[in-house]
Coordinates of C-alpha atoms and ligand atoms in Angstrom, one line a residue:
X27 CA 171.2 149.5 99.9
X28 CA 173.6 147.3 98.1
X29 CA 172.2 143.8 97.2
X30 CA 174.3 140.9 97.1
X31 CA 172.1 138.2 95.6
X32 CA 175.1 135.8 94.9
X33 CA 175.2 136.0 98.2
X34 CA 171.9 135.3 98.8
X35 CA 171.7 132.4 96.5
X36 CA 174.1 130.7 98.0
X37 CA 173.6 131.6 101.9
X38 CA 169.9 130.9 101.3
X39 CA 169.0 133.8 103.8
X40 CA 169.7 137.6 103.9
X41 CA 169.1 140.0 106.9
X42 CA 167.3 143.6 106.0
X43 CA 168.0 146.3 108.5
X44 CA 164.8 148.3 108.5
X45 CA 163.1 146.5 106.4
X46 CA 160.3 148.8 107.8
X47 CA 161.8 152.7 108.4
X48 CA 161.6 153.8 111.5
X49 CA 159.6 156.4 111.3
X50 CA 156.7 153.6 109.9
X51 CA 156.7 150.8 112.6
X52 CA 154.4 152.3 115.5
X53 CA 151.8 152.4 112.5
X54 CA 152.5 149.4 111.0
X55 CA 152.3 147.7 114.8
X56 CA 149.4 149.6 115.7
X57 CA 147.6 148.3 112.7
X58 CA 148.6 144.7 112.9
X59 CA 146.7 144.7 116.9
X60 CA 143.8 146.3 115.7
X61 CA 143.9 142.2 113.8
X62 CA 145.1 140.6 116.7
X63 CA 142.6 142.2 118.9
X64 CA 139.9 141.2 116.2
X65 CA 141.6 137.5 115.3
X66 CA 141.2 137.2 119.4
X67 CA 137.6 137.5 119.0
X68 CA 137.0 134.9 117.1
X69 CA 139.4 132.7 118.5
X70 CA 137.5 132.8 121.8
X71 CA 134.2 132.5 119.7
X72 CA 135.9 129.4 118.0
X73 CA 136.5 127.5 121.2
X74 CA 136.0 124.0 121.7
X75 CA 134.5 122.9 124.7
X76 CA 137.6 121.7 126.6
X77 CA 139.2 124.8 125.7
X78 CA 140.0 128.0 127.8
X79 CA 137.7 131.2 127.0
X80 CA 140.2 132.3 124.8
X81 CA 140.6 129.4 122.6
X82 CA 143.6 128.9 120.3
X83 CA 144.7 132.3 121.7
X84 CA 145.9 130.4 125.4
X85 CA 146.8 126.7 123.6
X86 CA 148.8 127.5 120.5
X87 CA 152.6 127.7 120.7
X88 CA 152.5 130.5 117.8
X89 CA 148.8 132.0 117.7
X90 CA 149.4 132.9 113.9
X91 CA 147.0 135.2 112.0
X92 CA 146.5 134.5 108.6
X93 CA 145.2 137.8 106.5
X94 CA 143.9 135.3 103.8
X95 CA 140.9 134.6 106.2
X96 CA 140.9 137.8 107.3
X97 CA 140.3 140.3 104.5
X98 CA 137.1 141.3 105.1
X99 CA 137.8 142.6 108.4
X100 CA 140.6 145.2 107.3
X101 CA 139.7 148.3 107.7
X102 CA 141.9 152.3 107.7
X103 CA 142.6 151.2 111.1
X104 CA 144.5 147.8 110.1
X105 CA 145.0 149.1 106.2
X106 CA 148.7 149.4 107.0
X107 CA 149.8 146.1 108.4
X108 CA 149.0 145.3 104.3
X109 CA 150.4 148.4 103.0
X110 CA 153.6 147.5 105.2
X111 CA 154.1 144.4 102.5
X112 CA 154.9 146.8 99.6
X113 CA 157.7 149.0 100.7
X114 CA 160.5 149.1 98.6
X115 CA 163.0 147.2 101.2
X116 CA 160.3 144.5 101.3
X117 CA 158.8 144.5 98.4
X118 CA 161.2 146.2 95.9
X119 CA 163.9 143.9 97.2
X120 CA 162.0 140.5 96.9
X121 CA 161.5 141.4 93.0
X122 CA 165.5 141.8 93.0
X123 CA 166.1 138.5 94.8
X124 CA 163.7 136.6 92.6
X125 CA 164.8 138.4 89.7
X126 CA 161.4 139.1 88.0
X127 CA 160.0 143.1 87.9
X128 CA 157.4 142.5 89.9
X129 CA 157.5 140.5 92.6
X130 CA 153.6 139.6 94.5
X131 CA 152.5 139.2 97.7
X132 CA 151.7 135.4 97.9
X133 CA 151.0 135.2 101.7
X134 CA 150.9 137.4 104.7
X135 CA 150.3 136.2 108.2
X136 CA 151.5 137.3 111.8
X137 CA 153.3 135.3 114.5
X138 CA 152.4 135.9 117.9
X139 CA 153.9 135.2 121.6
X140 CA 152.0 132.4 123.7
X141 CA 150.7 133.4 126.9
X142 CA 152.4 130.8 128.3
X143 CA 156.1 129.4 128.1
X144 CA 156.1 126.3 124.8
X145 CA 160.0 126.5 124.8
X146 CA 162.0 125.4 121.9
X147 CA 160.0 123.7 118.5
X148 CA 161.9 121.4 116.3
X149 CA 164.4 121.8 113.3
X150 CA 162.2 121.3 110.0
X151 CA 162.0 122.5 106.5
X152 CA 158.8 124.3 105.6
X153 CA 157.5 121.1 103.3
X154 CA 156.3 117.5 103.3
X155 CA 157.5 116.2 100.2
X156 CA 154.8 113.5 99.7
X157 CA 152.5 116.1 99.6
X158 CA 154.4 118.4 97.2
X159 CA 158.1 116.8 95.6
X160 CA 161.1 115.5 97.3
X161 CA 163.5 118.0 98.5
X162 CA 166.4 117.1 95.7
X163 CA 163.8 118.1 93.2
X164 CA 163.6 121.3 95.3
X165 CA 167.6 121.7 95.2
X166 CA 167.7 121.1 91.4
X167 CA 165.2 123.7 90.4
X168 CA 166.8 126.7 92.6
X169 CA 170.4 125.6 91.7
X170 CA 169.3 126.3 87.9
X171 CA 166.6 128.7 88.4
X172 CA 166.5 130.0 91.3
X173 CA 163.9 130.2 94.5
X174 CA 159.9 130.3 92.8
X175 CA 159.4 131.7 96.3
X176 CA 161.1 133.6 98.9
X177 CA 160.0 133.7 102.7
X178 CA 160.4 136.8 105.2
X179 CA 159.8 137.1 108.6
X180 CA 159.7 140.8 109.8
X181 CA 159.5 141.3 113.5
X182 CA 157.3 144.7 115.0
X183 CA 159.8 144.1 118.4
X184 CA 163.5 142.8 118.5
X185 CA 163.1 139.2 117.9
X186 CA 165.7 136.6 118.3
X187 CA 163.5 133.0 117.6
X188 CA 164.5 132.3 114.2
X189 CA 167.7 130.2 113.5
X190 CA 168.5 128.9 110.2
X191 CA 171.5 126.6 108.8
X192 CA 173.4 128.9 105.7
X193 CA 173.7 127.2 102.4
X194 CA 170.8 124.0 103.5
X195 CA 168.8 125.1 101.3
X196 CA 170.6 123.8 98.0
X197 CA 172.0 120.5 100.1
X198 CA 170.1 117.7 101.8
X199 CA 170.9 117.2 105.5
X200 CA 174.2 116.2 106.5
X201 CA 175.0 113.2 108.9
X202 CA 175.7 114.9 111.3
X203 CA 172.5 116.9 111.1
X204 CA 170.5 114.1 110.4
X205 CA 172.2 112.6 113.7
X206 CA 171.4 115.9 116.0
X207 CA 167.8 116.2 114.8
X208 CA 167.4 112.1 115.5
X209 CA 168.2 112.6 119.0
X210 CA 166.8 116.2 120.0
X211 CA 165.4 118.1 117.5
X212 CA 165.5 120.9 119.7
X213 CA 169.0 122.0 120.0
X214 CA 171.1 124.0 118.2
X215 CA 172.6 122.5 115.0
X216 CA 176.2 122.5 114.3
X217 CA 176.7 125.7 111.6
X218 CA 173.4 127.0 112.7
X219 CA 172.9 130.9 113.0
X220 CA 170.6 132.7 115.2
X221 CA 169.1 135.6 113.4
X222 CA 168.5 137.9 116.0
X223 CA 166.6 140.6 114.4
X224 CA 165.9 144.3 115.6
X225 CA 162.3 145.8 115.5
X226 CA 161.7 146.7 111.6
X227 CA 164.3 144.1 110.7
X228 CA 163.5 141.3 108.5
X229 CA 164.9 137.9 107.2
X230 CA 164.2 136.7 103.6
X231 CA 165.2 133.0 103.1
X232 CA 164.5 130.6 100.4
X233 CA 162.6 127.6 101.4
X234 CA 163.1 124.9 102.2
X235 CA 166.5 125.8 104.2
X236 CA 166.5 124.6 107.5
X237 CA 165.2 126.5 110.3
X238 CA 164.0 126.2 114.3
X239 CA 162.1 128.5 116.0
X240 CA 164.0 128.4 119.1
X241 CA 162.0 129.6 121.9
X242 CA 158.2 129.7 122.2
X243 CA 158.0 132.3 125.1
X244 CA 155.9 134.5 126.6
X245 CA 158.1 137.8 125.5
X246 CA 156.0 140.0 123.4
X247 CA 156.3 138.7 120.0
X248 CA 154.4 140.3 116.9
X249 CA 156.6 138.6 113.3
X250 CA 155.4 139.4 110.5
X251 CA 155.2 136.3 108.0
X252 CA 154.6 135.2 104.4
X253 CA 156.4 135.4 101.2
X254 CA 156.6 136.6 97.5
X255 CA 156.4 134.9 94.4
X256 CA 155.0 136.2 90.9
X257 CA 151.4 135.8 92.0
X258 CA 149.0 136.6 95.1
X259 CA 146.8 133.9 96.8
X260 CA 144.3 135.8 97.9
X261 CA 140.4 134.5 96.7
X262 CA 138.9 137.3 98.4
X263 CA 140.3 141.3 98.1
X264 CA 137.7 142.7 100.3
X265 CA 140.4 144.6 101.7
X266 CA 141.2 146.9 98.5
X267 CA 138.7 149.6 99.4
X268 CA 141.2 150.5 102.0
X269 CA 144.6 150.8 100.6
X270 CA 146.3 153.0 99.0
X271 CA 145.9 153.7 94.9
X272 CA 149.4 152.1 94.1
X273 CA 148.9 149.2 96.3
X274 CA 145.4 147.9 95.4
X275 CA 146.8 148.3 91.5
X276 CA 150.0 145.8 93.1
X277 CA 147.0 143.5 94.5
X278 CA 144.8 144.0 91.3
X279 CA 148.3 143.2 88.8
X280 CA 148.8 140.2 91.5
X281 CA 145.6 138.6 91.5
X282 CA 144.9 138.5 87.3
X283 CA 148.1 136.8 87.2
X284 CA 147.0 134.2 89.6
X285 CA 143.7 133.5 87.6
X286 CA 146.1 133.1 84.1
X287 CA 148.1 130.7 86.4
X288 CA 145.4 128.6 87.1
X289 CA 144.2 128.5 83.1
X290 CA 148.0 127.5 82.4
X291 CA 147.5 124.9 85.2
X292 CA 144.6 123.4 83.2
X293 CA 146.0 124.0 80.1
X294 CA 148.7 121.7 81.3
X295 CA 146.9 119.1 82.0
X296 CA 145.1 119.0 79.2
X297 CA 147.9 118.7 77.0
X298 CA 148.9 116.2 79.5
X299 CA 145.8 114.3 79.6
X300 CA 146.1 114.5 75.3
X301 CA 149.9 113.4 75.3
X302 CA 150.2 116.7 73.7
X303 CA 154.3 117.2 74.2
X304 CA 154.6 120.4 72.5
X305 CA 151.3 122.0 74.3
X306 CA 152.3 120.6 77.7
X307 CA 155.7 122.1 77.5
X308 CA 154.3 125.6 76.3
X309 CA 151.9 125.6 79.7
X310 CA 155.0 125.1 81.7
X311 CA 156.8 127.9 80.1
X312 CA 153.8 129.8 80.9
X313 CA 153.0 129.2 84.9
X314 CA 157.0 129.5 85.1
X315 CA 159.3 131.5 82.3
X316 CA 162.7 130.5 82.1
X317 CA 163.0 127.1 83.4
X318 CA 165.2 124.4 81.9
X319 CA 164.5 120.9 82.5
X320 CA 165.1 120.7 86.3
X321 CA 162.4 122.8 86.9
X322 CA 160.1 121.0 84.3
X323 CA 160.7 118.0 85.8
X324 CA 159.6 120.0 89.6
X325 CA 156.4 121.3 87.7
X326 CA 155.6 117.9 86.7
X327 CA 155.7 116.2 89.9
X328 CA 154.1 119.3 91.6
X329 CA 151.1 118.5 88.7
X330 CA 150.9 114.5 89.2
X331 CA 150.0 115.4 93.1
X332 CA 147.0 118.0 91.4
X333 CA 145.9 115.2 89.0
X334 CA 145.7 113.1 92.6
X335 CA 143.7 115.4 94.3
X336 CA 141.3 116.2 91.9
X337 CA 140.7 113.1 91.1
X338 CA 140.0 112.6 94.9
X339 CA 137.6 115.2 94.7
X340 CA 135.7 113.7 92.3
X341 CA 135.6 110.5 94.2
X342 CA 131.7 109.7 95.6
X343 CA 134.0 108.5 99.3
X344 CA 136.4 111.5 99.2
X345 CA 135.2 112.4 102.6
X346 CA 136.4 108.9 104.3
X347 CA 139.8 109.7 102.8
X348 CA 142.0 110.6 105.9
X349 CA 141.6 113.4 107.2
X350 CA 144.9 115.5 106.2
X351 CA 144.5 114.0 102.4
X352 CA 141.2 115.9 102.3
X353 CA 142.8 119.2 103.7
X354 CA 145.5 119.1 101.4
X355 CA 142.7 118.5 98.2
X356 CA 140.7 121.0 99.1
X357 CA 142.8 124.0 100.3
X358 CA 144.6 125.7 97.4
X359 CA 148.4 125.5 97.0
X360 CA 149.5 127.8 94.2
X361 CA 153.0 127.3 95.3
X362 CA 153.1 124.0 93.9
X363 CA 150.1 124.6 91.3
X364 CA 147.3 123.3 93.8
X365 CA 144.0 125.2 93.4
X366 CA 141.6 123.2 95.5
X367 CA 138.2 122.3 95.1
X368 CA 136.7 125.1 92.4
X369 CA 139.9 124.2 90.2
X370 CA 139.0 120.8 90.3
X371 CA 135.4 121.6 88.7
X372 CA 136.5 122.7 85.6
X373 CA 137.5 118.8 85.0
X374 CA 134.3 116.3 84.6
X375 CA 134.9 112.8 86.6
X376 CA 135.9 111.1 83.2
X377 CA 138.4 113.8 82.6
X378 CA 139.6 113.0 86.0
X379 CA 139.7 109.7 85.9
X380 CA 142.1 109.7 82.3
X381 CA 144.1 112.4 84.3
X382 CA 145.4 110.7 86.8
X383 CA 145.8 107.3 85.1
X384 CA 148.0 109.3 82.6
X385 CA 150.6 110.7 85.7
X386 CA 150.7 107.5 87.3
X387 CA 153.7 106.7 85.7
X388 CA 154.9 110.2 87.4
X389 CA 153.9 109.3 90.6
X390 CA 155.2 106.1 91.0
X391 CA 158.7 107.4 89.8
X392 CA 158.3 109.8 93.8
X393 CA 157.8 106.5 95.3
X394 CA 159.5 103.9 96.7
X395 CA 158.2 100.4 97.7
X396 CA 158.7 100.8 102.0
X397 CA 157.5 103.4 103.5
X398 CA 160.3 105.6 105.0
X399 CA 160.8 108.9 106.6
X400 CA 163.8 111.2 106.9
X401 CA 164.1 114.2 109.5
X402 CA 163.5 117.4 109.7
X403 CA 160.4 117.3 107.6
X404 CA 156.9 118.3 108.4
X405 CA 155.2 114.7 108.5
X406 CA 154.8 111.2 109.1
X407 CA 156.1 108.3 107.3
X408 CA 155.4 107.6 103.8
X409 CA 155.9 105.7 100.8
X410 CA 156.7 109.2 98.9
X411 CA 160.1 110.3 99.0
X412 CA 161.7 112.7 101.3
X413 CA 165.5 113.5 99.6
X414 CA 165.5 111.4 96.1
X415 CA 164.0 113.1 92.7
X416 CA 163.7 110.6 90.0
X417 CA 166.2 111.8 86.9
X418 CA 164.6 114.3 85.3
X419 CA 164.9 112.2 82.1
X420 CA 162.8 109.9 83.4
X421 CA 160.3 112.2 84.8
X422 CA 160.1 114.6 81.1
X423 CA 160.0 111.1 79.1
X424 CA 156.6 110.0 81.2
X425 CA 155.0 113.3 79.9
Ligands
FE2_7 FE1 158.9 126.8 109.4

């Protein structure tokens, strides 16, 4: 297939006809409910006591199956719902569109039909900037980059949910967006597409364009869900034993390059913590070739919110911190160079301490001095920023 990633750059989405052949998607679905039927299981084990017997399977709008918590259930009979990840329309093609050789599985999940009708859920982008960076810092760092990350969703039945807005990925909301989202977040907006995707289709888009799940209905739904980027999150490869030579070498490749990620991480701050220019900049290059100052400046925001948390962590009250700060400390992020709580070991609580006094100056540059909130974002108000980045001047002369 021809691959028009000028397109893709500036569309922000790109539709793959067969992104599984064919003559692969009975085995690829038949694997994936050999997980459902197992992720059922411990939903209905999981239940709280209001719930119904099946638990999150009957409540949830989207009863979504992460793999990451799931690896040491995969067996031959499920081996190819992972094995599905890595061929070449999928996999290949990702590598293309982020323009590195070899592209890694960073997530995969599945999306699932409700049992019951949930109707339409709202317009949003797939972040919270006061928990990662405003969305201009976003736009900067793909407009002279490109995406760090790339998102697919790859339906086992034809699938018509997703809608996205071309090109809102590299532009903040418009009025009139901002307007329709205001007053129902649940209709579609104006320039909107509806991706309606065949069995074996997929859709790759580059967060954080805008996008609505449309219709939460009972219609069987399997999607399959996650996203590339040049390393794997996965702690625990359990899984390996089943796969295929060439694909547990993909997983192996993946997962070193996530542990020399995390020593850049800390390498970083450490030549942040030392006012070490030179080192700090070096680090960066590291965890992300290529980038000019746009994407520095991204990095650095991304690392003032993993100075926050670990210094959190290290605090004796962490745990009457509210509740979604502690979630957001503890669970890793790689995406935006979070590593959670066994990261945060590696610093003592004096190292922690200097840490975070020394990005302060960072983080009050995402803030602003009322809390505010902007729509179409996954969140609450805050006194982070939603849209605005700082200049990156300002943001590289604070390191
Ligand atoms: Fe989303």
């Amino acid at each position: 297939m021809t691959i028009d990633r000028d397109r893709f750059m500036k569309d922000g989405y790109m539709i793959v006809r067969n992104a599984i052949p064919a003559d692969k998607l009975e085995a690829v679905r038949s694997a994936y409910e050999v997980l459902v039927d197992l992720q059922k299981g411990i939903w209905a084990a999981d239940r709280g006591e209001s719930d119904p017997p099946e638990g999150v399977w009957a409540t949830s709008a989207q009863p979504r199956l992460n793999l990451e918590t799931m690896a040491n259930l995969v067996d031959e009979r499920s081996a190819m719902a992972i094995e599905a990840w890595l061929n070449p329309n999928i996999h290949g093609l990702s590598s293309t569109l982020l323009g590195v050789p070899d592209a890694a599985v960073t997530q995969m999940m599945l999306m699932c039909s409700p049992v019951k009708d949930h109707g339409p859920a709202l317009w949003h982008r797939d972040m919270y900037p006061p928990y990662c960076a405003p969305l201009g810092g976003y736009i900067e760092d793909i407009l002279e980059g490109g995406p760090r990350y790339i998102q697919w969703n790859i339906p086992l039945y034809d699938d018509d949910v997703l809608w996205v807005v071309p090109g809102s990925h590299i532009r903040v909301n418009s009025e009139e967006e901002d307007a329709s989202i205001r007053s129902d977040p649940r209709v579609p907006l104006s320039g909107s597409i509806q991706t309606n995707l065949k069995a074996g289709d997929g859709v790759v888009y580059i967060l954080p364009i805008l996008h609505w799940g449309s219709n939460y209905t009972p219609l069987l739904r399997r999607c399959i869900h996650g996203g590339f980027s040049t390393f794997s999150q996965y702690e625990d490869l359990s899984f390996l034993n089943h796969l295929s030579d060439n694909t547990q070498a993909a997983f192996s490749r993946w997962d070193l390059r996530s542990e020399e990620m995390k020593e850049h991480t800390e390498s970083a701050l450490r030549a942040f913590m030392a006012g070490n220019k030179d080192g700090y900049f070096t680090a960066l290059e590291r965890l992300h070739p290529g980038r000019g100052d746009r994407g520095r400046a991204l990095s650095t925001v991304f690392l003032s919110k993993t100075s926050k948390r670990i210094h959190s962590l290290k605090q004796p009250e962490f745990h009457t911190l509210p509740e979604q700060e502690q979630g957001w400390a503890e669970r890793p992020h790689p995406g935006t160079l979070q590593w959670g709580r066994a990261f945060a070991a590696r610093f003592s609580t004096a190292e922690a301490q200097r840490l975070w006094e020394r990005f302060q100056q960072v983080d009050s540059l995402v803030q602003s001095s009322e809390p505010q909130y902007a729509p179409g974002f996954q969140g609450a108000n805050s006194i982070y920023n939603f849209i605005g980045m700082p200049l990156t001047e300002a943001i590289l002369a604070a390191v």
